[in-house]
Coordinates of C-alpha atoms and ligand atoms in Angstrom, one line a residue:
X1 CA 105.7 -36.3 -49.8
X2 CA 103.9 -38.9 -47.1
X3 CA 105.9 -36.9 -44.6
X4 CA 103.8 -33.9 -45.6
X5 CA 100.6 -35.6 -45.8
X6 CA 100.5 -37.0 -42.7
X7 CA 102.0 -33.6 -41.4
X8 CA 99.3 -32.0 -43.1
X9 CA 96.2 -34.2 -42.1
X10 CA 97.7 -33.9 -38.7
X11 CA 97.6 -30.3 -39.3
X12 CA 94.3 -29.9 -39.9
X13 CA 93.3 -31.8 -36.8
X14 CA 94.9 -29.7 -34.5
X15 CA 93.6 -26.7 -36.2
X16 CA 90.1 -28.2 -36.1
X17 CA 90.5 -28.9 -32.4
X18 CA 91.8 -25.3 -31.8
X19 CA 89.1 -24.3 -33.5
X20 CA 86.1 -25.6 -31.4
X21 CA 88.0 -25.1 -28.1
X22 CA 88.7 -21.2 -28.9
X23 CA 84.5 -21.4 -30.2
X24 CA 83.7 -22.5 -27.1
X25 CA 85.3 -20.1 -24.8
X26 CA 83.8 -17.0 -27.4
X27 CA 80.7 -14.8 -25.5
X28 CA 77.1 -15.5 -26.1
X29 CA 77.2 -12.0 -28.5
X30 CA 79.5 -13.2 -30.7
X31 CA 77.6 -16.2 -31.8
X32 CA 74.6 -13.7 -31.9
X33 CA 76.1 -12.3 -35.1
X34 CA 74.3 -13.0 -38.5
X35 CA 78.1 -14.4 -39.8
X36 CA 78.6 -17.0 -36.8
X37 CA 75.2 -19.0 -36.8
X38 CA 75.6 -22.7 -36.1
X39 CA 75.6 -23.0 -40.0
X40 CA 78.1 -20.8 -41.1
X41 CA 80.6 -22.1 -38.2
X42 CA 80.3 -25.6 -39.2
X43 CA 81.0 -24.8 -42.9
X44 CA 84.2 -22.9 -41.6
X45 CA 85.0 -25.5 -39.5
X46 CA 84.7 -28.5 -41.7
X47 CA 85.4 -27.3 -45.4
X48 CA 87.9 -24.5 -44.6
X49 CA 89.7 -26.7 -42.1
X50 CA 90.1 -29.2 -45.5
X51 CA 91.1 -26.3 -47.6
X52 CA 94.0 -25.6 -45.5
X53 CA 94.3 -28.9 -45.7
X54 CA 94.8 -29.7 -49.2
X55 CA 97.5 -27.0 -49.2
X56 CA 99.4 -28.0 -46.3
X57 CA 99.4 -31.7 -47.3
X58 CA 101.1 -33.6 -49.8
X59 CA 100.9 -30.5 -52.6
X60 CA 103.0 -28.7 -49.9
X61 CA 106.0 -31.3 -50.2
X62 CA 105.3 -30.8 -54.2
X63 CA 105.8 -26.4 -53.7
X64 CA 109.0 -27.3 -51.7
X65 CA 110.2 -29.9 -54.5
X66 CA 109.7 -27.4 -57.2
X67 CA 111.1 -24.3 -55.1
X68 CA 114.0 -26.4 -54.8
X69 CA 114.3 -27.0 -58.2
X70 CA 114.0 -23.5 -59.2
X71 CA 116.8 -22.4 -57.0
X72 CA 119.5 -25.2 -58.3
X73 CA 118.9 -24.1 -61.5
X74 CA 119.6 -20.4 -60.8
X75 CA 122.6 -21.2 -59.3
X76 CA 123.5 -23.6 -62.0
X77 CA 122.3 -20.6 -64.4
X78 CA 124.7 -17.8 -62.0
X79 CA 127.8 -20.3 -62.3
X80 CA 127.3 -20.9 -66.6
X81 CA 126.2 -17.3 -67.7
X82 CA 125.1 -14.8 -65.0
X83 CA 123.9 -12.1 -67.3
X84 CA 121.6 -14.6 -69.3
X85 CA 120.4 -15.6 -65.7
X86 CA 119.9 -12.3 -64.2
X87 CA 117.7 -11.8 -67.4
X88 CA 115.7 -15.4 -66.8
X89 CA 115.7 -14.1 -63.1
X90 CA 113.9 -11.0 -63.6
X91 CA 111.1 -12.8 -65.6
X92 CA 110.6 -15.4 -62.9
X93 CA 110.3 -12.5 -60.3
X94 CA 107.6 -10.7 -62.7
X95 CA 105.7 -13.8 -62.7
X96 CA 105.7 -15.0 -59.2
X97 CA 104.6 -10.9 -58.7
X98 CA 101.9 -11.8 -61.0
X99 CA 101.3 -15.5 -59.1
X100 CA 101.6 -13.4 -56.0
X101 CA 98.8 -10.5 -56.4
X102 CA 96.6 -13.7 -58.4
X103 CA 96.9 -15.4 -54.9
X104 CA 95.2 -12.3 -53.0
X105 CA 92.8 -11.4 -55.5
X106 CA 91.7 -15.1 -55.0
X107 CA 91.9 -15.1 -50.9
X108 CA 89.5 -12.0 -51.2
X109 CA 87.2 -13.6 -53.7
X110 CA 87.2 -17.4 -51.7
X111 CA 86.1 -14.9 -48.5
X112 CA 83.6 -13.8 -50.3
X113 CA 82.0 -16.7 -51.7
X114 CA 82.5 -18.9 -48.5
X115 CA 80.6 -15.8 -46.7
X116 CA 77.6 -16.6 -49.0
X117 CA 78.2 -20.3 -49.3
X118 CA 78.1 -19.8 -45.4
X119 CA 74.7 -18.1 -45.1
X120 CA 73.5 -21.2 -47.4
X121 CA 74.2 -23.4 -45.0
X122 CA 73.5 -21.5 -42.1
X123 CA 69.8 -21.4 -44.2
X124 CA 69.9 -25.4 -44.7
X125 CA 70.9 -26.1 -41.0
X126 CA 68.0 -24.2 -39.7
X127 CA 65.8 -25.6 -42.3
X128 CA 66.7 -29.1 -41.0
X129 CA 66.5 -28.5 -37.8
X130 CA 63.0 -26.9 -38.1
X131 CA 61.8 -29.3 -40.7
X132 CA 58.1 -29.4 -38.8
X133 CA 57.6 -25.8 -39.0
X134 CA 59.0 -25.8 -42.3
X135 CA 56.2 -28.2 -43.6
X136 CA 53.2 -26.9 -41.4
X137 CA 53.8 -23.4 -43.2
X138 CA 54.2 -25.0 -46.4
X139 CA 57.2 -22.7 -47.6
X140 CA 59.6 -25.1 -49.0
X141 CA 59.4 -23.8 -52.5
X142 CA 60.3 -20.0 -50.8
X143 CA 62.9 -21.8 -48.6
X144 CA 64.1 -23.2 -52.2
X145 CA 64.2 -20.0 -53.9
X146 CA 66.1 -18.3 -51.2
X147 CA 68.9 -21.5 -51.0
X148 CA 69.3 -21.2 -54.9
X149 CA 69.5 -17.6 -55.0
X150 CA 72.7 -17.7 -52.6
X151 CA 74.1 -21.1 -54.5
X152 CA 73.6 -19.1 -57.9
X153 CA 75.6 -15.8 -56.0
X154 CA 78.3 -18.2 -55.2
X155 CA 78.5 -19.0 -58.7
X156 CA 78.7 -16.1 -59.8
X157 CA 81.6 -15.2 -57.6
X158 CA 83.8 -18.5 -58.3
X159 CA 82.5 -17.6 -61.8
X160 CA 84.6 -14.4 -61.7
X161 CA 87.4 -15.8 -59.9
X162 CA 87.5 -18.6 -62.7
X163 CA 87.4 -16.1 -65.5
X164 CA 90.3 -14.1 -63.7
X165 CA 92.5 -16.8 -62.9
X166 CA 92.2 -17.9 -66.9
X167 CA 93.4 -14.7 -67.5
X168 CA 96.3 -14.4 -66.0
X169 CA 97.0 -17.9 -66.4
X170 CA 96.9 -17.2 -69.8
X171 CA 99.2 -14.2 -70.0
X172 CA 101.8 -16.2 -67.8
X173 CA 102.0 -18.9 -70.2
X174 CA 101.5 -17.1 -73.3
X175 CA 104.3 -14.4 -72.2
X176 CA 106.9 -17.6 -72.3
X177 CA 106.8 -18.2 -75.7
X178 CA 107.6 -14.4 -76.3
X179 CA 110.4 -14.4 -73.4
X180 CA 112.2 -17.6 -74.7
X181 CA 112.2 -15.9 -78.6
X182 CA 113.7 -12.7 -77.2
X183 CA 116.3 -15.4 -75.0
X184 CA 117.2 -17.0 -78.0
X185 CA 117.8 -14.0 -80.2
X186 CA 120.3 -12.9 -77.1
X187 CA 122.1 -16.1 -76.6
X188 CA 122.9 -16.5 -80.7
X189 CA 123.9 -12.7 -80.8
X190 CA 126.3 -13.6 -78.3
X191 CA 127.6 -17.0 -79.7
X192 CA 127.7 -14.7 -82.7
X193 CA 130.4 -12.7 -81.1
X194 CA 132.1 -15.7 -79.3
X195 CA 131.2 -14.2 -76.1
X196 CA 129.3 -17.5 -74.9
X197 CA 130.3 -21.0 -75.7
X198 CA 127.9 -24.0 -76.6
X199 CA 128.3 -25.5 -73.7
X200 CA 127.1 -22.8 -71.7
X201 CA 124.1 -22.0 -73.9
X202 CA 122.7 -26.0 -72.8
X203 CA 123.4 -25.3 -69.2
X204 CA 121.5 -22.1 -69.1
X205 CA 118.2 -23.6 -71.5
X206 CA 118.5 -26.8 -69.0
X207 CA 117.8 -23.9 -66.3
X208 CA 114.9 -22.0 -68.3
X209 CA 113.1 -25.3 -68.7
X210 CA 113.3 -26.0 -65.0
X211 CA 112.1 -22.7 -64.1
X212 CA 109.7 -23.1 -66.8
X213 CA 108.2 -25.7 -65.3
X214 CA 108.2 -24.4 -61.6
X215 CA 106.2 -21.7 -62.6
X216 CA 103.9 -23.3 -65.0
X217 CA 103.3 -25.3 -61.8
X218 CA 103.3 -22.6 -59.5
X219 CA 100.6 -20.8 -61.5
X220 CA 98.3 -24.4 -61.4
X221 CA 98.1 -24.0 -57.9
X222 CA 97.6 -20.1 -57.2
X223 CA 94.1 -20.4 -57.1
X224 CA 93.9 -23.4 -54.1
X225 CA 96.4 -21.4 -52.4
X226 CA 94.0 -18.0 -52.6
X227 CA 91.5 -20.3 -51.2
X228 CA 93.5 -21.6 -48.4
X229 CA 95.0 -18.5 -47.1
X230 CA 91.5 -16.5 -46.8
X231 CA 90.8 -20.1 -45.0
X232 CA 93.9 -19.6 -43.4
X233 CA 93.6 -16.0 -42.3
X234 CA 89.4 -17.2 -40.9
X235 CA 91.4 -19.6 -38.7
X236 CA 94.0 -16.7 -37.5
X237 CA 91.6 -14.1 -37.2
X238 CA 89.2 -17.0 -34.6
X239 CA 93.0 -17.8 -32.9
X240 CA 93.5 -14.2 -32.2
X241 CA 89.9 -13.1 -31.3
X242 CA 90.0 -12.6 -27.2
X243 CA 86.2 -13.3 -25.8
X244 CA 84.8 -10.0 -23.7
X245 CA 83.8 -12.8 -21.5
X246 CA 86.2 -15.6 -21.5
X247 CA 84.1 -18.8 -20.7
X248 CA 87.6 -21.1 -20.9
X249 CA 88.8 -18.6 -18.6
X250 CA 90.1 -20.4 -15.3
X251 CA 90.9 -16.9 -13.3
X252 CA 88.4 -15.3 -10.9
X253 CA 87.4 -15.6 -7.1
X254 CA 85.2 -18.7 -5.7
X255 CA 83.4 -18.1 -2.8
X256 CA 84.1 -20.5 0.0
X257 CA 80.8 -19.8 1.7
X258 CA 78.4 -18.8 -0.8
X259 CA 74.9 -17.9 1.3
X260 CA 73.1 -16.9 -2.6
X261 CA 72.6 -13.5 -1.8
X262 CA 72.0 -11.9 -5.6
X263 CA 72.2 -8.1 -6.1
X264 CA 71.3 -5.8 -9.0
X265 CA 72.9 -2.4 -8.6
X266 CA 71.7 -0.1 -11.4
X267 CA 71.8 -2.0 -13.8
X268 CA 71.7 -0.8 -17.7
X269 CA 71.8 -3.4 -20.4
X270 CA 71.3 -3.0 -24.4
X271 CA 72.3 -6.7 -26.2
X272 CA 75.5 -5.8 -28.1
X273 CA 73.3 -6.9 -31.4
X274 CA 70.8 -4.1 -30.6
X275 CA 73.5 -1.2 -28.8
X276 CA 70.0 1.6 -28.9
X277 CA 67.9 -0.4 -27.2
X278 CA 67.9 -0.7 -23.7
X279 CA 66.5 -3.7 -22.1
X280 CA 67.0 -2.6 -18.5
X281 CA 67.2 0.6 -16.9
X282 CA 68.3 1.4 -13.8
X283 CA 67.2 -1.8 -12.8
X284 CA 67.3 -2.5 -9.0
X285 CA 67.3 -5.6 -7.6
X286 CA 68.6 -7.9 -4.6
X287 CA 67.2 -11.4 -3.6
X288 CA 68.2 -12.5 0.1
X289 CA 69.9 -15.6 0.8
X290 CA 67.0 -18.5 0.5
X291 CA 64.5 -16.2 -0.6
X292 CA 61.4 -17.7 -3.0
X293 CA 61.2 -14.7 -5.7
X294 CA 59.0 -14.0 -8.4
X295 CA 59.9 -12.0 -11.3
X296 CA 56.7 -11.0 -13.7
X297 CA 55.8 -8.5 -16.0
X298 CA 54.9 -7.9 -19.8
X299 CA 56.3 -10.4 -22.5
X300 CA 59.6 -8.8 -24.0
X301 CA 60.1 -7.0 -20.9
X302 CA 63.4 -8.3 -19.7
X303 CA 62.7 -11.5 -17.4
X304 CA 65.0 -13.8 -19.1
X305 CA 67.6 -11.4 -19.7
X306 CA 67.7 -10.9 -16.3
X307 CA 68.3 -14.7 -15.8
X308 CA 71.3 -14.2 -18.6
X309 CA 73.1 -11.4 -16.8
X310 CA 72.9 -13.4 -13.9
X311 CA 74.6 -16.2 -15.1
X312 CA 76.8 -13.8 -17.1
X313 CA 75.5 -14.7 -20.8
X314 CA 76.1 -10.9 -21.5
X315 CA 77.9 -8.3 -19.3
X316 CA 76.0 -5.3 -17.8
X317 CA 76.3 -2.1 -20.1
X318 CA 76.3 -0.1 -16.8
X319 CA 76.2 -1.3 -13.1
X320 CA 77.2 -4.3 -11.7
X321 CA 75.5 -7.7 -10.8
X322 CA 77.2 -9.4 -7.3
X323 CA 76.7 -12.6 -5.7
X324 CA 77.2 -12.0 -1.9
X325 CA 78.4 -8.2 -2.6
X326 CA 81.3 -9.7 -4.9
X327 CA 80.5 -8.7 -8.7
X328 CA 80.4 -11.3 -10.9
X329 CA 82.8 -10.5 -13.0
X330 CA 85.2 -10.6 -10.3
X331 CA 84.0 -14.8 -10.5
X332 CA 85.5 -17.6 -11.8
X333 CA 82.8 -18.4 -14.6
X334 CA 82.8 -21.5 -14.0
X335 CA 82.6 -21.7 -10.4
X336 CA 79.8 -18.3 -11.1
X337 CA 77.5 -21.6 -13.5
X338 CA 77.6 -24.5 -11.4
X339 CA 75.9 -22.3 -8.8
X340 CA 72.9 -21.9 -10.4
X341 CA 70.5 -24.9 -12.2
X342 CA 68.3 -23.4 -14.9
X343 CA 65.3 -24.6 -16.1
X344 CA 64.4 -22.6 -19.2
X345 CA 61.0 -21.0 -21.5
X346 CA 62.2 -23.5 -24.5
X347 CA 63.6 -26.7 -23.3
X348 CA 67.2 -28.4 -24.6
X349 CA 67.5 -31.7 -24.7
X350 CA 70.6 -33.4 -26.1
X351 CA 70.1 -36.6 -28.3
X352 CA 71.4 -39.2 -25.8
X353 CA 69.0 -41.1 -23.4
X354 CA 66.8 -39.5 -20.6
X355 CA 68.7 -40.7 -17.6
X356 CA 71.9 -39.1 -19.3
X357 CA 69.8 -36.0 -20.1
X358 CA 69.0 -35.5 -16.4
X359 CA 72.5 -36.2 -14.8
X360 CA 74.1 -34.4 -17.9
X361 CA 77.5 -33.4 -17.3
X362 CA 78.2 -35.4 -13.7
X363 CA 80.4 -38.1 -14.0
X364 CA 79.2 -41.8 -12.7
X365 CA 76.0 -40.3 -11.3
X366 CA 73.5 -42.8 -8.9
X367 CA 70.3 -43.6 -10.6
X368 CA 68.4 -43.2 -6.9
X369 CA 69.3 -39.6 -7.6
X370 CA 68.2 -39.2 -11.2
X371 CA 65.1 -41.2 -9.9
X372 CA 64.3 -38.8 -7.4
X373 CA 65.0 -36.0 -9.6
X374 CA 62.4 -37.1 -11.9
X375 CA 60.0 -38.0 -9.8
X376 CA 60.1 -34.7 -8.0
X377 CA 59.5 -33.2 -11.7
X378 CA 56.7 -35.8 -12.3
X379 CA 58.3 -37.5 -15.1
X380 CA 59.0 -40.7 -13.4
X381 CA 55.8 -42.4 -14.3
X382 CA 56.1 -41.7 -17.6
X383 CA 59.4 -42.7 -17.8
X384 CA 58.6 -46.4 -16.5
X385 CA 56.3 -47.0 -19.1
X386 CA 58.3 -46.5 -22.1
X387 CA 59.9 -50.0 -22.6
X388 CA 63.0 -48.7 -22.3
X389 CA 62.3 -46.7 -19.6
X390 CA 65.2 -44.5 -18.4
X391 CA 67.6 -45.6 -21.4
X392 CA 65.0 -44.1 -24.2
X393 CA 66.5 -42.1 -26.3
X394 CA 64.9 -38.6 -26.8
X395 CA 66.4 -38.0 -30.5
X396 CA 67.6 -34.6 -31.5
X397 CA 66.9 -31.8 -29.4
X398 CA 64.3 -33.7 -27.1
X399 CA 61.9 -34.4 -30.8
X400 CA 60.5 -37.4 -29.3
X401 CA 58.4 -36.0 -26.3
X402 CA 56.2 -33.4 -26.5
X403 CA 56.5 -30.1 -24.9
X404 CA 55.4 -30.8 -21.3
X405 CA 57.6 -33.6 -21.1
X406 CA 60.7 -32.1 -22.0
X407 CA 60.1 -29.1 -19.7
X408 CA 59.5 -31.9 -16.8
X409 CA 63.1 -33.3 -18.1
X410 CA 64.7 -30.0 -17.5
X411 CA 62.9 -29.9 -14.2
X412 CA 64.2 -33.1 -13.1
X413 CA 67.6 -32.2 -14.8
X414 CA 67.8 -28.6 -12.5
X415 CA 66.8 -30.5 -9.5
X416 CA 69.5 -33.3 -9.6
X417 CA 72.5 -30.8 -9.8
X418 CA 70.8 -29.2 -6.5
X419 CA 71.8 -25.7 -7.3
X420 CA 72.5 -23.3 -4.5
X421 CA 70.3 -21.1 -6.8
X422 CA 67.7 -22.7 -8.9
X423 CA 66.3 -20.2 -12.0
X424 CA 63.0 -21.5 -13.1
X425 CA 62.0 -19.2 -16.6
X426 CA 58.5 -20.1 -17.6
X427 CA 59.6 -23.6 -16.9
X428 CA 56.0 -25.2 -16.3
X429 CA 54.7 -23.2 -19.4
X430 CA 54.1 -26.2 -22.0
X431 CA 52.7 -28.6 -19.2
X432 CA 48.8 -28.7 -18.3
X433 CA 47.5 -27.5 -15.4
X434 CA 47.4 -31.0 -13.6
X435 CA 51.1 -31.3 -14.4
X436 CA 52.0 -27.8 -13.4
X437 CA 50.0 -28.1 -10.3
X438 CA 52.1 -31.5 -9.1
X439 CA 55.4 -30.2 -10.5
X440 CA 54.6 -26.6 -8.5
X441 CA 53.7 -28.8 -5.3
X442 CA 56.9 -30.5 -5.8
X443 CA 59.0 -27.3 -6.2
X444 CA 57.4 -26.0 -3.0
X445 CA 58.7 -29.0 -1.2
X446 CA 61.7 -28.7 -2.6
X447 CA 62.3 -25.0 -1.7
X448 CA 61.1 -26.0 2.4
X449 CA 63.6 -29.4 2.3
X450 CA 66.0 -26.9 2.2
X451 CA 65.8 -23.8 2.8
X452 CA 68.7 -22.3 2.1
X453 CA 68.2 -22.7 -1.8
X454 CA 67.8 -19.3 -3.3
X455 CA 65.0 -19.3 -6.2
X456 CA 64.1 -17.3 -8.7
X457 CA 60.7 -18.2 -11.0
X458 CA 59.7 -16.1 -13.5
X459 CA 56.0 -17.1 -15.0
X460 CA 53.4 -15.5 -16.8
X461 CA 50.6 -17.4 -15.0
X462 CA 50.8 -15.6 -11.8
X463 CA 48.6 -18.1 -10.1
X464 CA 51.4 -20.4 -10.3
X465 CA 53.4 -17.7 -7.9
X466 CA 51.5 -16.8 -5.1
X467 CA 53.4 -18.9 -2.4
X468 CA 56.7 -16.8 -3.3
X469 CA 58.2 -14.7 -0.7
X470 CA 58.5 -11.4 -2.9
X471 CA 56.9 -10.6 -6.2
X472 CA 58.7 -8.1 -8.4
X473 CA 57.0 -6.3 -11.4
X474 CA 59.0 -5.1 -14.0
X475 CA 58.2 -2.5 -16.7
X476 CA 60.0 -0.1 -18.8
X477 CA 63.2 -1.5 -17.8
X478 CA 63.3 -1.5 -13.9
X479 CA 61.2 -3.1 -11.5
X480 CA 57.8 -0.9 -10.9
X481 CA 56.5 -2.6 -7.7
X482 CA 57.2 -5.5 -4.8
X483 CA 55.6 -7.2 -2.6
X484 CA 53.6 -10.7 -1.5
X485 CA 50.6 -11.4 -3.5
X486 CA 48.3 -10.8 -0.7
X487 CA 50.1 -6.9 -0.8
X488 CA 50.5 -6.3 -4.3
X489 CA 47.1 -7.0 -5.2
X490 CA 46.0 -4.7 -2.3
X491 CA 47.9 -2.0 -3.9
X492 CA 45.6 -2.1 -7.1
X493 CA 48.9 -1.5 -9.5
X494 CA 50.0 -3.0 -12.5
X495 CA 50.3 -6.5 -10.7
X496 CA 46.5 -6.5 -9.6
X497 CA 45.7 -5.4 -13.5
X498 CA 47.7 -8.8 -14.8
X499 CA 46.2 -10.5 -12.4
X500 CA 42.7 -9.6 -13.3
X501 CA 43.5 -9.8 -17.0
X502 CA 44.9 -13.4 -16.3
X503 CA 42.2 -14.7 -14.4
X504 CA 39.6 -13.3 -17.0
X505 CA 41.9 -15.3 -19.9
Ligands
ATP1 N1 70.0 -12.1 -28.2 C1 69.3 -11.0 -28.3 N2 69.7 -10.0 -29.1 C2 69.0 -8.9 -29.2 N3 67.9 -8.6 -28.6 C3 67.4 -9.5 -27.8 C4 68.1 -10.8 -27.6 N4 67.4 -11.6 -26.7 C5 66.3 -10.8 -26.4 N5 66.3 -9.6 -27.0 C6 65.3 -8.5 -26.8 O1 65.4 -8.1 -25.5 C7 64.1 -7.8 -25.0 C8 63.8 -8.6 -23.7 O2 63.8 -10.0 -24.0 P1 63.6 -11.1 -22.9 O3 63.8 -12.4 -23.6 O4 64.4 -10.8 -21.7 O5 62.0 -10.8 -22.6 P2 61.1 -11.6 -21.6 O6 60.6 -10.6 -20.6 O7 61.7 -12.8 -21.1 O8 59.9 -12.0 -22.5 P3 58.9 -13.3 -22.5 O9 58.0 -13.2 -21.4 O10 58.2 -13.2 -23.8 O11 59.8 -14.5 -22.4 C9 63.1 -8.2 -26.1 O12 62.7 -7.0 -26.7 C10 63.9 -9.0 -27.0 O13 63.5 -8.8 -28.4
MG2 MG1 61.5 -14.9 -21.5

């Protein structure tokens, strides 16, 4: 039995570890579906993994115990009376049948109620981590309602399931007493007519109690094993899912001499969540080797997903995307990442300290480096004044700075890595205009120190963009016109009417 247990827990580590490694190599769409929210996965990952668990533990070495039992006492049964066996036989068969089609019913019921208990805590998880918003627009008692509502669906599944399992339960035990009368009344009809001796008779009840008891036992535990094959068969199904983008994936092309040449060819893209609506459209688009661009247009148009494709979030519907005239699906992925340093629209920080924030992900990095990082992104200042300067701690997600000084964070943090491509999405957004202006002063500098850094800003404040080589506007899909600032708002198009609208805002 300890053998199994520690087998067991041992188990459930690996499958744990499995787990997460094959989450993390799964596409950016599949954790776009309604079932795989952050919630939902950590419920699988932490009570399924347990539920398997319990199964594959010590209870395990208790099945095998019992199992064993039953099949000394058949064969203790065959060797005494083989016709009174064959008879005890056939009734163990029905019920492990019974036990058998209880255990699916259960698997399909467990898969249901863990789908619902799932959404639950996909509902609590997004709750907590937007407690603020939560509170502003007052809706905890409708947040309430909706968390009870899927509790009290839950219910009424196990509810079910309960009710079910009773009933069978019941008809397995209660069918005993009815089997063991019509035993009887065989055995002393046959002792009757001498054809079975005394001795027999014990040896073949001393096997009908053990089996007895191996199925009452058996029939305890049909319900915990319905829940832990559905668990089981979650697990499998994750284990035997390949990724349409395999981000563990260490195959693909590196280029040696990457210039940041970035090409568009017709591009069509729908998000696989929303397959009749196209984002981009024969979109068109190349960016030359240490080229400032801009990208603006209408918001919802397509800027950031252009900035996914790029980085191959999602994979084009139609076209291709190719760095240096290699597409990018032809990359290594992650060779295709650490080329570009993104600074995104809603800033991530991770709950660790700011320095650590900055360097994230390089091992043993300088603090001269994180220093000038942040001082480029004119967060340094700041930074010295809090008392533990850069060893604070910026809590969950970032919660303990506001909005501008997170986004200068992210700055500083796309700057350290020194990209060969930097991506800057509405990355000065939050910040006021005295901020922006430095932090835009800076990124100029940076983009002349070296020129052969290929950038790519996308902002809705086009006067934060005019020093950019090329301007693209895009509309409908695709872009709709191109040019410097000084052109484009000579040309009176739709750039010159956001420029207007802006500068009247
Ligand atoms: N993960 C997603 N699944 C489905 N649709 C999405 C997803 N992300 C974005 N979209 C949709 O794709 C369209 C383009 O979105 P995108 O974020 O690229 O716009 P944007 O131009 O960056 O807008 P903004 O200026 O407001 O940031 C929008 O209509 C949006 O609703
Ligand atoms: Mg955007």
């Amino acid at each position: 039995h300890t053998a199994f247990a520690v087998s067991g827990s041992k188990l459930t580590q690996k499958l744990r570890a499995k787990a997460f490694a094959q989450l993390l190599r799964q596409e950016m769409a599949y954790f776009d579906l309604p079932e795989n929210h952050s919630g939902s996965i950590s419920n699988r990952l932490s009570s399924e993994a347990l539920s398997n668990q319990e199964l594959l533990g010590a209870r395990l070495g208790v099945i095998c115990e019992a199992m064993a039992t039953l099949g000394f006492g058949i064969l203790l049964g065959f060797v005494f009376s083989w016709e009174l066996t064959l008879i005890v036989f056939a009734y163990i068969i029905c019920m492990f049948l019974l036990a058998f089609f209880q255990i699916r019913w259960q698997a399909r019921l467990n898969k249901c109620s863990e789908h619902i208990l799932g959404q639950a805590s996909a509902l609590a998880t997004e709750v907590l981590h937007n407690m603020r918003t939560v509170k502003q627009l007052s809706i905890e008692y409708e947040i309430l309602q909706q968390f009870s509502h899927l509790v009290n669906q839950a219910f009424t599944v196990r509810r079910n399931d309960t009710v079910i399992s009773g009933l069978l339960l019941s008809i397995c035990w209660g069918s005993q007493p009815f089997f063991l009368y019509i035993l009887y009344w065989i055995v002393l009809v046959r002792l009757e007519s001498n054809e079975m001796h005394d001795k027999d008779t014990l040896m073949v009840f001393a096997f009908v109690t053990f089996a007895f008891e191996t199925l009452r036992f058996i029939n305890t535990l049909t319900r915990q094993m319905g829940s832990s094959l559905s668990a089981a068969r979650g697990f499998f199904d994750l284990f035997d899912r390949t990724p349409t983008i395999d981000n563990g994936s260490v195959d693909g092309r590196q280029l040696e001499n990457f210039q940041g040449q970035i090409e568009f060819n017709q591009v069509e893209f729908s998000y696989p969540s929303r397959p009749t609506i196209r984002v981009l459209n024969k979109f068109q688009l190349t960016i030359e080797p240490g080229q400032w661009v801009a990208l603006v247009g209408r918001s919802g148009c397509g800027k950031s997903t252009v900035i996914q494709l790029l980085q191959r979030f999602y994979d084009v519907t139609h076209g291709k995307v190719c760095l240096d005239g290699v597409d990018i699906r032809d990359l290594n992925i992650h060779w295709l990442r650490s080329q570009f340093s993104l600074a995104n629209q809603e800033p991530i920080l991770f709950d660790m300290t700011i320095a650590e924030n900055i360097a994230y992900g390089k091992v043993n990095p300088s603090l001269e480096d994180i220093i000038e990082a942040a001082t480029k992104a004119n967060i340094h200042q700041f930074v010295i004044s809090l008392p533990q300067g850069y060893e604070t701690r910026v809590g969950a997600k970032g919660s303990h700075l506001s909005g501008g000084q997170k986004q200068r964070i992210v700055i500083a943090r796309a700057l350290f890595r020194q990209p060969k491509v930097l991506l800057l999405d509405e990355a000065t957004s939050a910040m006021d205009s005295y901020n922006e202006q430095i932090v835009q002063r800076a990124l100029v500098q940076a983009q002349t120190e070296d020129p052969n850094r290929t950038s790519l800003t996308i902002a809705h404040r086009l006067s934060t963009i005019h020093s950019c080589d090329v301007i693209h506007v895009l509309s409908k899909g695709h872009i709709e016109e191109s040019g410097t600032h000084t052109e484009l708002m000579q040309k009176h198009g739709l750039y010159y009417h956001m420029y207007v609208q802006t500068t009247i805002e």
